[in-house]
PDB file of C-alpha atoms in Angstrom:
ATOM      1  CA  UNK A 328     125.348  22.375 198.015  1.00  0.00           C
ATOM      2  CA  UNK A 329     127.574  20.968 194.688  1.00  0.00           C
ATOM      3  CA  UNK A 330     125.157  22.092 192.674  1.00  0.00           C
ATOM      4  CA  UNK A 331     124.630  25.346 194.056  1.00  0.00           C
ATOM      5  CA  UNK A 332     128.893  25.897 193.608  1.00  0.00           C
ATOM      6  CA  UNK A 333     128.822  24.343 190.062  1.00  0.00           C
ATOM      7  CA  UNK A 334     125.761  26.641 189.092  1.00  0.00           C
ATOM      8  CA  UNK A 335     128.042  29.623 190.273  1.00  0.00           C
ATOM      9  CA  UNK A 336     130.954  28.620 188.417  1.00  0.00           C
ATOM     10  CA  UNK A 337     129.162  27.797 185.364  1.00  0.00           C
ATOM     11  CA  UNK A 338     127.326  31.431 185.389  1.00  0.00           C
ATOM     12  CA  UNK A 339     130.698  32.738 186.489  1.00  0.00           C
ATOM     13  CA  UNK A 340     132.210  31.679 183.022  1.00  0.00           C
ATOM     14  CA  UNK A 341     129.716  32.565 181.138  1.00  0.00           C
ATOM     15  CA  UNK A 342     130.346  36.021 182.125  1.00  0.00           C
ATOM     16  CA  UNK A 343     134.291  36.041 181.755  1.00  0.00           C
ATOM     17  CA  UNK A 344     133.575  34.601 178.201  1.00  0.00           C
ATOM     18  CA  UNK A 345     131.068  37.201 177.732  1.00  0.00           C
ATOM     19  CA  UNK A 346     133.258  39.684 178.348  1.00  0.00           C
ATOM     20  CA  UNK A 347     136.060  38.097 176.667  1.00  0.00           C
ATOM     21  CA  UNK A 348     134.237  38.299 173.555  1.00  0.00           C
ATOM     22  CA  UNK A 349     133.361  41.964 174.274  1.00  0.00           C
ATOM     23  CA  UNK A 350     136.902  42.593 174.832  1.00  0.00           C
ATOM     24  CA  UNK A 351     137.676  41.721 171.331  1.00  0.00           C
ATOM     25  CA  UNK A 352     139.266  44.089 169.067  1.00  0.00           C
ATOM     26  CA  UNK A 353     138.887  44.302 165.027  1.00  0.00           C
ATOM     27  CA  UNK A 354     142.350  44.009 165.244  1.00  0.00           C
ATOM     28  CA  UNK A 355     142.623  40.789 166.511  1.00  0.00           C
ATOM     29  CA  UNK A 356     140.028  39.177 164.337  1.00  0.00           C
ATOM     30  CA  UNK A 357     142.007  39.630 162.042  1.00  0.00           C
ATOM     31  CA  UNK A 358     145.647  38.754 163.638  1.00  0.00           C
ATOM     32  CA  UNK A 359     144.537  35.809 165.704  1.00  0.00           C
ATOM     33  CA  UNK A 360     141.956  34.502 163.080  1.00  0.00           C
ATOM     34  CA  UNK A 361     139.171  33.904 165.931  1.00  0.00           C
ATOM     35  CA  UNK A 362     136.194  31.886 165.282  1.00  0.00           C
ATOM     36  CA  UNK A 363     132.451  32.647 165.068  1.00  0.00           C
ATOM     37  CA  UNK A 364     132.503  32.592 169.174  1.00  0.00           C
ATOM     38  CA  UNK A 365     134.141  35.393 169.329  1.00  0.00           C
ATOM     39  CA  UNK A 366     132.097  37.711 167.058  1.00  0.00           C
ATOM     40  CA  UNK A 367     134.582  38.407 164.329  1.00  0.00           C
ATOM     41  CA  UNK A 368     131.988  39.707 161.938  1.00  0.00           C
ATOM     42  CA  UNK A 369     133.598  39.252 158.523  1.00  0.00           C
ATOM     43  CA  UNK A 370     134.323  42.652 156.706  1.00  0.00           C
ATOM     44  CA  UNK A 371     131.881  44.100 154.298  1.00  0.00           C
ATOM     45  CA  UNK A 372     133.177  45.169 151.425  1.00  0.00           C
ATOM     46  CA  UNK A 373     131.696  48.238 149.829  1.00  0.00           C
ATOM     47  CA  UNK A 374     130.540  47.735 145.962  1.00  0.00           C
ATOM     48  CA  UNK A 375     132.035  50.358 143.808  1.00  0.00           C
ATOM     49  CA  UNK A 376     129.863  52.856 142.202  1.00  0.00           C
ATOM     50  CA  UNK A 377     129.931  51.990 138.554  1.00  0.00           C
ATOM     51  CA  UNK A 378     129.629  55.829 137.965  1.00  0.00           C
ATOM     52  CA  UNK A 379     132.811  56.709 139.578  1.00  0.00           C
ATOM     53  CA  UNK A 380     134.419  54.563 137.593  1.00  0.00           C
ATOM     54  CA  UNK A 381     137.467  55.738 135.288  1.00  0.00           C
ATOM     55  CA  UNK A 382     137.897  55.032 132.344  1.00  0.00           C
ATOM     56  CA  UNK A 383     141.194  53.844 130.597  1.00  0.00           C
ATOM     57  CA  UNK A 384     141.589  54.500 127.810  1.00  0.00           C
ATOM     58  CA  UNK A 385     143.976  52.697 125.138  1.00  0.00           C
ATOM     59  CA  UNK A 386     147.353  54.357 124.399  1.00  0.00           C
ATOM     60  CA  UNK A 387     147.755  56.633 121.442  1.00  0.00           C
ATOM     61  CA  UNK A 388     150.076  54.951 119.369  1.00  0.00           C
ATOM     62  CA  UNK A 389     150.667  58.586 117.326  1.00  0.00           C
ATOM     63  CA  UNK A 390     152.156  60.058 121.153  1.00  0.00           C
ATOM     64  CA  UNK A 391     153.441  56.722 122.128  1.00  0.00           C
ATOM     65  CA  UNK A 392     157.523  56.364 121.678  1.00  0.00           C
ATOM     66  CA  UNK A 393     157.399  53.657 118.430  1.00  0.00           C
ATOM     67  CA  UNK A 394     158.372  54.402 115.620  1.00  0.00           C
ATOM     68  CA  UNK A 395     156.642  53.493 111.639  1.00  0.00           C
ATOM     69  CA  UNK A 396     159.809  50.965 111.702  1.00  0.00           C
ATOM     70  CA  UNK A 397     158.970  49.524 115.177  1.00  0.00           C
ATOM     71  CA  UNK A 398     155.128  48.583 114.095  1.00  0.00           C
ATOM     72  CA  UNK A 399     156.910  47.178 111.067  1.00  0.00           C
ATOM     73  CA  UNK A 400     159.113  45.360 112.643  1.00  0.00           C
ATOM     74  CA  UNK A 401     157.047  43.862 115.202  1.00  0.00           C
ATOM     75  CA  UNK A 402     154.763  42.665 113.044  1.00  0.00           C
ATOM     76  CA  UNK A 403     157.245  41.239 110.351  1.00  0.00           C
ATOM     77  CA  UNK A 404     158.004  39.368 114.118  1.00  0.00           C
ATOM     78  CA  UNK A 405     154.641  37.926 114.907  1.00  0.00           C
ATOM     79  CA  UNK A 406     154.811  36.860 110.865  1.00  0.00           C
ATOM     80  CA  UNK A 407     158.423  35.093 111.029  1.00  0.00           C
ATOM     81  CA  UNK A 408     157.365  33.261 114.114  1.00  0.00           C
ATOM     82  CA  UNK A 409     154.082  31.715 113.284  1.00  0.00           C
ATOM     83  CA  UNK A 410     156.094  30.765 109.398  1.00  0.00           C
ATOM     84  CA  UNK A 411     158.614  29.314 111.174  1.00  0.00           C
ATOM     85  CA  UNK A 412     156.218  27.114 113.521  1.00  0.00           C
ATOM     86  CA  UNK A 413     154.418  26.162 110.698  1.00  0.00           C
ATOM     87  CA  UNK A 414     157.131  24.847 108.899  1.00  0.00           C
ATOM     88  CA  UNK A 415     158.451  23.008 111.977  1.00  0.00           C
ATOM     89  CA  UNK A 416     154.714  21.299 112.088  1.00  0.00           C
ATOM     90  CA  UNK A 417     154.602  20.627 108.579  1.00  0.00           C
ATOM     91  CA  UNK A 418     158.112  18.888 108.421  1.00  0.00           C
ATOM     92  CA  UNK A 419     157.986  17.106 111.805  1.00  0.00           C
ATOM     93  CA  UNK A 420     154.054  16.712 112.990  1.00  0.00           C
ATOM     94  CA  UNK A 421     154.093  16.060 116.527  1.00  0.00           C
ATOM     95  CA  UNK A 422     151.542  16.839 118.669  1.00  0.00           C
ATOM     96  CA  UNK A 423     153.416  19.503 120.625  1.00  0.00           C
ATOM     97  CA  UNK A 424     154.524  21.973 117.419  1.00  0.00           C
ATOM     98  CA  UNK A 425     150.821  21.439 116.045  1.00  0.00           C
ATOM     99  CA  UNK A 426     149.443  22.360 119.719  1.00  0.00           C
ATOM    100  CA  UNK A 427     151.965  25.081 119.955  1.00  0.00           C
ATOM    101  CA  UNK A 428     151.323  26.601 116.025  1.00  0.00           C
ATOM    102  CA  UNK A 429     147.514  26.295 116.980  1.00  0.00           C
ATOM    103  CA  UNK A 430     147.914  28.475 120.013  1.00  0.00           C
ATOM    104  CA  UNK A 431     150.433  31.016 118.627  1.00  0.00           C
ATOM    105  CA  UNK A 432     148.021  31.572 115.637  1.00  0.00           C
ATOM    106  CA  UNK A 433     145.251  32.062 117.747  1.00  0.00           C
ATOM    107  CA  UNK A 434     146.702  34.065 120.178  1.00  0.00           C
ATOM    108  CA  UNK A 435     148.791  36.143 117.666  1.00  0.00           C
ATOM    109  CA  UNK A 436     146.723  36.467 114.664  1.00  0.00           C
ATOM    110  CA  UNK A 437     143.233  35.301 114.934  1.00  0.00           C
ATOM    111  CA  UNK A 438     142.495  37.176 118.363  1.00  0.00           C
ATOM    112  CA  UNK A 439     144.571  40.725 117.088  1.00  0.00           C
ATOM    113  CA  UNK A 440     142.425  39.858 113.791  1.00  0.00           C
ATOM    114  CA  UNK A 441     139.266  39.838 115.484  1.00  0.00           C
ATOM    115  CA  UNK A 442     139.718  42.591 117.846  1.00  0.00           C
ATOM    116  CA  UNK A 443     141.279  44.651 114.840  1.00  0.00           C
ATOM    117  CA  UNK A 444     137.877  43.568 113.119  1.00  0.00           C
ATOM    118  CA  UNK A 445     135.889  45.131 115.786  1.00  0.00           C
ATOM    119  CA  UNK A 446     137.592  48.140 116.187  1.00  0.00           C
ATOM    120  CA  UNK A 447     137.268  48.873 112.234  1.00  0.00           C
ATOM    121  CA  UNK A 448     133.241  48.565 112.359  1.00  0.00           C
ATOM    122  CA  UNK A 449     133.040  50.871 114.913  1.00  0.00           C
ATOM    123  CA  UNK A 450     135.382  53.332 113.682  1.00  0.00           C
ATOM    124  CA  UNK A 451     133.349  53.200 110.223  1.00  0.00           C
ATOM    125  CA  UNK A 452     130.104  53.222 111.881  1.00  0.00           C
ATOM    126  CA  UNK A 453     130.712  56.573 114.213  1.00  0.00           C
ATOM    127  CA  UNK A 454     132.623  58.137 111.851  1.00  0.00           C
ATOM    128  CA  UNK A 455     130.016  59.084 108.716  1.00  0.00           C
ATOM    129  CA  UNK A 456     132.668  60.533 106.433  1.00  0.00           C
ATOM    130  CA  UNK A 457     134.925  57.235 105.831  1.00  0.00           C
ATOM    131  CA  UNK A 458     131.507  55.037 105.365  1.00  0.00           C
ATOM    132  CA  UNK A 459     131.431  54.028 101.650  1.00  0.00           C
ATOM    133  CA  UNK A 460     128.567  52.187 102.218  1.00  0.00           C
ATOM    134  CA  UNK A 461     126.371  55.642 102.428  1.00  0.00           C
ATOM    135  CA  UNK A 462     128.129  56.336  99.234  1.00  0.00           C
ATOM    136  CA  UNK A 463     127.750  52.604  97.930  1.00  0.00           C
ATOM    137  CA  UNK A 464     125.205  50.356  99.829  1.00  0.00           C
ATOM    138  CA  UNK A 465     126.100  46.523 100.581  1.00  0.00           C
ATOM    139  CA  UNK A 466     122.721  45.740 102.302  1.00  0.00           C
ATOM    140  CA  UNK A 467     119.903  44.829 100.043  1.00  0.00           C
ATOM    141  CA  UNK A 468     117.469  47.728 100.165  1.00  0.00           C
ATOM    142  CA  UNK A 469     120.490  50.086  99.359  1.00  0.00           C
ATOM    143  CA  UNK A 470     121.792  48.257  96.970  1.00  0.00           C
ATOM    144  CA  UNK A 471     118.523  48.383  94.774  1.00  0.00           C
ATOM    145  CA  UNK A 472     118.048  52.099  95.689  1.00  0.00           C
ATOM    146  CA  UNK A 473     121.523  52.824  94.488  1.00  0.00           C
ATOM    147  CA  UNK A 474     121.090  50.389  91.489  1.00  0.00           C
ATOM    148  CA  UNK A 475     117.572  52.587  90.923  1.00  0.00           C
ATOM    149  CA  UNK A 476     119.903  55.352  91.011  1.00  0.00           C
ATOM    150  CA  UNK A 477     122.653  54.843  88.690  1.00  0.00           C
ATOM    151  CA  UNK A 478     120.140  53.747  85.854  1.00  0.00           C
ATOM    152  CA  UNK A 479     118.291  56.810  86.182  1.00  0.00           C
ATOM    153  CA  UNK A 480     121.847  58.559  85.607  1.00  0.00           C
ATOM    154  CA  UNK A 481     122.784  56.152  82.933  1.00  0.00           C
ATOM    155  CA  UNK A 482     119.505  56.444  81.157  1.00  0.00           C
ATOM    156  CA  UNK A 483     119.530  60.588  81.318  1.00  0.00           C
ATOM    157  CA  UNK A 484     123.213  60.430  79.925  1.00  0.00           C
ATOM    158  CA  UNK A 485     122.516  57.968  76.733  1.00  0.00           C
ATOM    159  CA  UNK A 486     119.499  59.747  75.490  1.00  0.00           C
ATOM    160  CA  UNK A 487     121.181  63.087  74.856  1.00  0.00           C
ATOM    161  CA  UNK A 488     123.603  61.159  72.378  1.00  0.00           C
ATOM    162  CA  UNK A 489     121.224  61.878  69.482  1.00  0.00           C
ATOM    163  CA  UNK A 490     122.616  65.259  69.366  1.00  0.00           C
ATOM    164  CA  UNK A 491     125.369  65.428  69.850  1.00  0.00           C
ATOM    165  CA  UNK A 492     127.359  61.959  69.024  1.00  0.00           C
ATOM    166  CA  UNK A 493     127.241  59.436  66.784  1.00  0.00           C
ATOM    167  CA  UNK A 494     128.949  55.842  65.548  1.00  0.00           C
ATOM    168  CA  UNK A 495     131.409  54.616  63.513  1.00  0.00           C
ATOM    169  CA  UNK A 496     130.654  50.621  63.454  1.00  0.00           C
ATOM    170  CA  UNK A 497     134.161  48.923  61.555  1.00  0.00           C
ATOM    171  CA  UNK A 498     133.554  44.929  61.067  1.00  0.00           C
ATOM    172  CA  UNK A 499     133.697  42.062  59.268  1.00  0.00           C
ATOM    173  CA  UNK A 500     131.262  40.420  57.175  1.00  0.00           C
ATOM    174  CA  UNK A 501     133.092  37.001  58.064  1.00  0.00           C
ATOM    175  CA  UNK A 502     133.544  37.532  61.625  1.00  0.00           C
ATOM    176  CA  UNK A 503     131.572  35.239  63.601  1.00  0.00           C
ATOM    177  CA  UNK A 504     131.332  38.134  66.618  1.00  0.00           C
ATOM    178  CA  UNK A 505     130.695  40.727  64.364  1.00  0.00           C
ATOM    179  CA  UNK A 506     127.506  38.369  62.929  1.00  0.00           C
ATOM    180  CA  UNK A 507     126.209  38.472  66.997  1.00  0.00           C
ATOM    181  CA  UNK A 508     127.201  41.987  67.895  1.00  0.00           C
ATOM    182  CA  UNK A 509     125.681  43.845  64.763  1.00  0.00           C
ATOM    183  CA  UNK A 510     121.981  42.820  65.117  1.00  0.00           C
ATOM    184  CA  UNK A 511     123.003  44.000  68.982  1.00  0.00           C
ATOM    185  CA  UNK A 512     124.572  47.297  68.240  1.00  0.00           C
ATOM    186  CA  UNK A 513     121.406  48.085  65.211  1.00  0.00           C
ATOM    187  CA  UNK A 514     118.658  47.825  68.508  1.00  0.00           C
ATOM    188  CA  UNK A 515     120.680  50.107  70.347  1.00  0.00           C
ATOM    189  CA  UNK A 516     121.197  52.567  67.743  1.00  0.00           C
ATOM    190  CA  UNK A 517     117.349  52.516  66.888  1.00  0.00           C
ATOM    191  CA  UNK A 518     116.092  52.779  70.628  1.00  0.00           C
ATOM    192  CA  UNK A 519     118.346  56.414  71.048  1.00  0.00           C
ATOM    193  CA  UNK A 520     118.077  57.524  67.526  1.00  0.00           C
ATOM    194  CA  UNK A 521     122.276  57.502  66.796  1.00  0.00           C
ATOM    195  CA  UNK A 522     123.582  57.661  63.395  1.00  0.00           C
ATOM    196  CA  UNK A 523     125.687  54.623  62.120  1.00  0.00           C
ATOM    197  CA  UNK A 524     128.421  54.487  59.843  1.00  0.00           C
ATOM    198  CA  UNK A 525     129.395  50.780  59.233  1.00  0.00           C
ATOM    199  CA  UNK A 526     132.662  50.678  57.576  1.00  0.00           C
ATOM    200  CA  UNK A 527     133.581  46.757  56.351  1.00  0.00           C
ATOM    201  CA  UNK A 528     136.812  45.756  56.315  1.00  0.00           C
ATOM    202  CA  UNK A 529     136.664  42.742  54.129  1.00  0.00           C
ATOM    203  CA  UNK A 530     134.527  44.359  51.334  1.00  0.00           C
ATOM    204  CA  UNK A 531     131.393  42.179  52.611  1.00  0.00           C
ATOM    205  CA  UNK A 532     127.836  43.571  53.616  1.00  0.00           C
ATOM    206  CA  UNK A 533     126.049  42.409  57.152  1.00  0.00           C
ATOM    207  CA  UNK A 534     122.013  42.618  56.307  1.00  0.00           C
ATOM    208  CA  UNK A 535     121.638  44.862  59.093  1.00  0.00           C
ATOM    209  CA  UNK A 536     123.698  48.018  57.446  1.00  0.00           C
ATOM    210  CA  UNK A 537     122.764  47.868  54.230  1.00  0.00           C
ATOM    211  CA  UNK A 538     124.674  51.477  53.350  1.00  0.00           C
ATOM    212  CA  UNK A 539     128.058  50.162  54.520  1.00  0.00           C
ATOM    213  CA  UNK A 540     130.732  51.832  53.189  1.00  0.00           C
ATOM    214  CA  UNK A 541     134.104  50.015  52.451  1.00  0.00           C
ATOM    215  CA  UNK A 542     137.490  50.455  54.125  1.00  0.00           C
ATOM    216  CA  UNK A 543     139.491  52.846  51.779  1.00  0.00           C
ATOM    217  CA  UNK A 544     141.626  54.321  55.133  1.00  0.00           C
ATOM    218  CA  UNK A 545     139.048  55.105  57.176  1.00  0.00           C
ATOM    219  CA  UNK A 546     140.463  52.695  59.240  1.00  0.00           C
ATOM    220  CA  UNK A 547     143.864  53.754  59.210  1.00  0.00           C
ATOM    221  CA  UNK A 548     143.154  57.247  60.253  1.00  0.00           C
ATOM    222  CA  UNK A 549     141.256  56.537  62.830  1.00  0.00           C
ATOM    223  CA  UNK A 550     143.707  54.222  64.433  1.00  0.00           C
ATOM    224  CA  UNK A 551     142.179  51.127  63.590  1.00  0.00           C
ATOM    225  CA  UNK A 552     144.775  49.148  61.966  1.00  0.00           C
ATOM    226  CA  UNK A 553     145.939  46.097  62.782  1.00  0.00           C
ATOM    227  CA  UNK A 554     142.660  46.503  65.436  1.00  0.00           C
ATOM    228  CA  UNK A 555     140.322  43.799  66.202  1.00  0.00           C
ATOM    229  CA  UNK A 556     136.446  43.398  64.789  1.00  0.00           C
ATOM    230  CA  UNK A 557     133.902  44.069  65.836  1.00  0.00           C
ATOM    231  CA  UNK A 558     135.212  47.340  66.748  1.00  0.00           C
ATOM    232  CA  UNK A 559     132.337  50.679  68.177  1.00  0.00           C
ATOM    233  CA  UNK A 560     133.786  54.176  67.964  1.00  0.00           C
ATOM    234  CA  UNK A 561     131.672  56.939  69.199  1.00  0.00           C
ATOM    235  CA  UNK A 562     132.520  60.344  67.348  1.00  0.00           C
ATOM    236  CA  UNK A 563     131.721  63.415  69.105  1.00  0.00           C
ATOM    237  CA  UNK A 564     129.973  65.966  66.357  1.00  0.00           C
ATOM    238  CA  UNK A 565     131.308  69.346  69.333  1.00  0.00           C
ATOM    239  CA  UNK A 566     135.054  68.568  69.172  1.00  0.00           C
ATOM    240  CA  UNK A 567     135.183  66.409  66.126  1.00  0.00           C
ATOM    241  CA  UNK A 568     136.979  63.764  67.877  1.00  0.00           C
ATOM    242  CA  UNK A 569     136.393  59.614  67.659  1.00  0.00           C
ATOM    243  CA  UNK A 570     136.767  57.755  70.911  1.00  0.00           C
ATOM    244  CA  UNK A 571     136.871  53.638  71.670  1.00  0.00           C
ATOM    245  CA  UNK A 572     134.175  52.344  73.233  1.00  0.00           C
ATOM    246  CA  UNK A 573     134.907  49.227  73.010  1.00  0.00           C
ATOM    247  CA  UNK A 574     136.645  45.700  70.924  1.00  0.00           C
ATOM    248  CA  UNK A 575     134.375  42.712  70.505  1.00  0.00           C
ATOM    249  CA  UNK A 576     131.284  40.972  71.831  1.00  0.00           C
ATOM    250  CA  UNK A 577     129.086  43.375  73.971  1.00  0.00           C
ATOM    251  CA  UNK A 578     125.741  43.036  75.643  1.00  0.00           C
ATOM    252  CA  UNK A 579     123.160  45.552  75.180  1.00  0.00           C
ATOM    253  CA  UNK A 580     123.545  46.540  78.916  1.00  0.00           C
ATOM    254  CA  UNK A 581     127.463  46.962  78.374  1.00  0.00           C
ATOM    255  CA  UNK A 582     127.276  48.987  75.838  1.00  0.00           C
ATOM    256  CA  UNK A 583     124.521  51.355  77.353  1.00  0.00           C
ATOM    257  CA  UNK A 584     126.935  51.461  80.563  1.00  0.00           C
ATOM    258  CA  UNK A 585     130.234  52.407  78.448  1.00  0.00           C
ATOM    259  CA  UNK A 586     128.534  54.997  76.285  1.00  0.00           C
ATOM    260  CA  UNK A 587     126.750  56.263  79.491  1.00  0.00           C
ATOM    261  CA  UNK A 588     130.170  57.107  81.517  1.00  0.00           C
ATOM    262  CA  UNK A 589     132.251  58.646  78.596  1.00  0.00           C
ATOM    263  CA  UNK A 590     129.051  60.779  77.952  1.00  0.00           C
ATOM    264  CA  UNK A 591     127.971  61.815  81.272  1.00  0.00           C
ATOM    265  CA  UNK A 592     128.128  65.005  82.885  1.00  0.00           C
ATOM    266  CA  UNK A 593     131.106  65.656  85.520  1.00  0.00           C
ATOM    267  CA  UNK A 594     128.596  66.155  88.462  1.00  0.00           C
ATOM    268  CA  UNK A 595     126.919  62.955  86.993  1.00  0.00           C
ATOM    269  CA  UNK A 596     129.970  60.918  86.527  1.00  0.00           C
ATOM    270  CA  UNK A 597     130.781  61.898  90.924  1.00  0.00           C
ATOM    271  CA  UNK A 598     127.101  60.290  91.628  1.00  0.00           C
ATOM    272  CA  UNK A 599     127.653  57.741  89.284  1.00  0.00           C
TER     273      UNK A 599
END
């Protein structure tokens, strides 16, 4: 007979917890922070469609309300303070103004540096028209194509010289660079056909001009006095006008680039 009453009791509250538990509301999950017995199925929250995402974009600092002064100022800020912190961890090295001078320049110049970094390659790399390097390549296949380039350009420009220009060569026969620099200057002449005229300043004769003429004010009126030797001149037979190319010491290659450019075409000298 007990067990029979216990049996009915125990199936009795079974039910009532049964329908306690039914009874339930969403509401008081939450309120009354009810266990697992209850049912309280946690919330599920809904994962956000990437494609409805907005995007935010940075404010435009051309429609925001600073003015040039304001960027200037705030910057001549940020500079004043990490100065000043350095100096206080220079003059009194304690581990606090070093921490704190490490972590204002990192968090005021080398992270605004970096992200300013950033920004700037992909501004130059979506934007064509402010790309020198399509103008100028940096990488190493450009780079020779362009060097390819401007040699062509250099080349085309120095051998039309033969008709139209020529040299005035003023040295000395005593002058240590003008002994290096004529033997130079005679290979170029002879590889693009130019005329000569070596003019000697100190009445002596380098072997390699044998019809050197001597300094009777040649010099003078063509601005050469008080001028160092070795000194190249390249006179332009069209306007009858001598222009510098250049004082001293130069390489074959120098002198090929420098006669090249004050030569050169004006659509040349833009690809150039």
């Amino acid at each position: 007979m007990l067990n029979k009453v216990m049996l009915g009791w125990l199936v009795w509250c079974m039910s009532a917890a049964c329908a306690m538990a039914l009874d339930v509301s969403e509401n008081d999950c939450q309120i009354k922070k009810l266990g697992w017995h209850f049912y309280c199925d946690p919330e599920i929250q809904e994962e956000p469609d990437p494609q409805e995402e907005q995007v935010v974009l940075e404010e435009d600092p051309v429609k925001s309300a600073m003015t040039p002064q304001d960027y200037l100022d705030q910057r001549d800020a940020v500079r004043q303070e990490l100065e000043w912190k350095l100096a206080r961890a220079v003059l009194y090295p304690t581990q606090d103004n070093i921490i704190d001078y490490i972590r204002t320049q990192r968090d005021k110049a080398l992270e605004p540096s970096n992200a300013f970094t950033t920004a700037w390659r992909k501004a130059i790399w979506t934007t064509p028209d402010i790309d020198y390097t399509l103008t100028r390549p940096v990488n190493t296949v450009g780079n020779q194509a362009w060097l390819d380039k401007q040699q062509h350009i250099k080349a085309s420009a120095v051998q039309r010289l033969e008709a139209r220009y020529g040299i005035f060569f003023f040295y000395s026969s005593t002058c240590i660079y003008c002994q290096k620099y004529s033997p130079i200057l005679h290979a170029f002449a002879s590889k693009y056909h130019l005329t000569v005229m070596p003019i000697s300043m100190d009445g002596g004769v380098l072997p390699q001009w044998p019809n050197t003429v001597f300094n009777q004010g040649q010099a003078q009126k063509m601005g050469m006095a008080g001028k160092p030797v070795p000194a190249t001149l390249l006179y332009d037979k069209y306007t009858n006008t001598v222009v510098p190319v250049g004082y001293g010491l130069m390489a074959m290659d120098e002198l090929e680039q420098r006669i090249a450019v004050m030569t050169m075409k004006e659509e040349e000298k833009d690809a150039y």
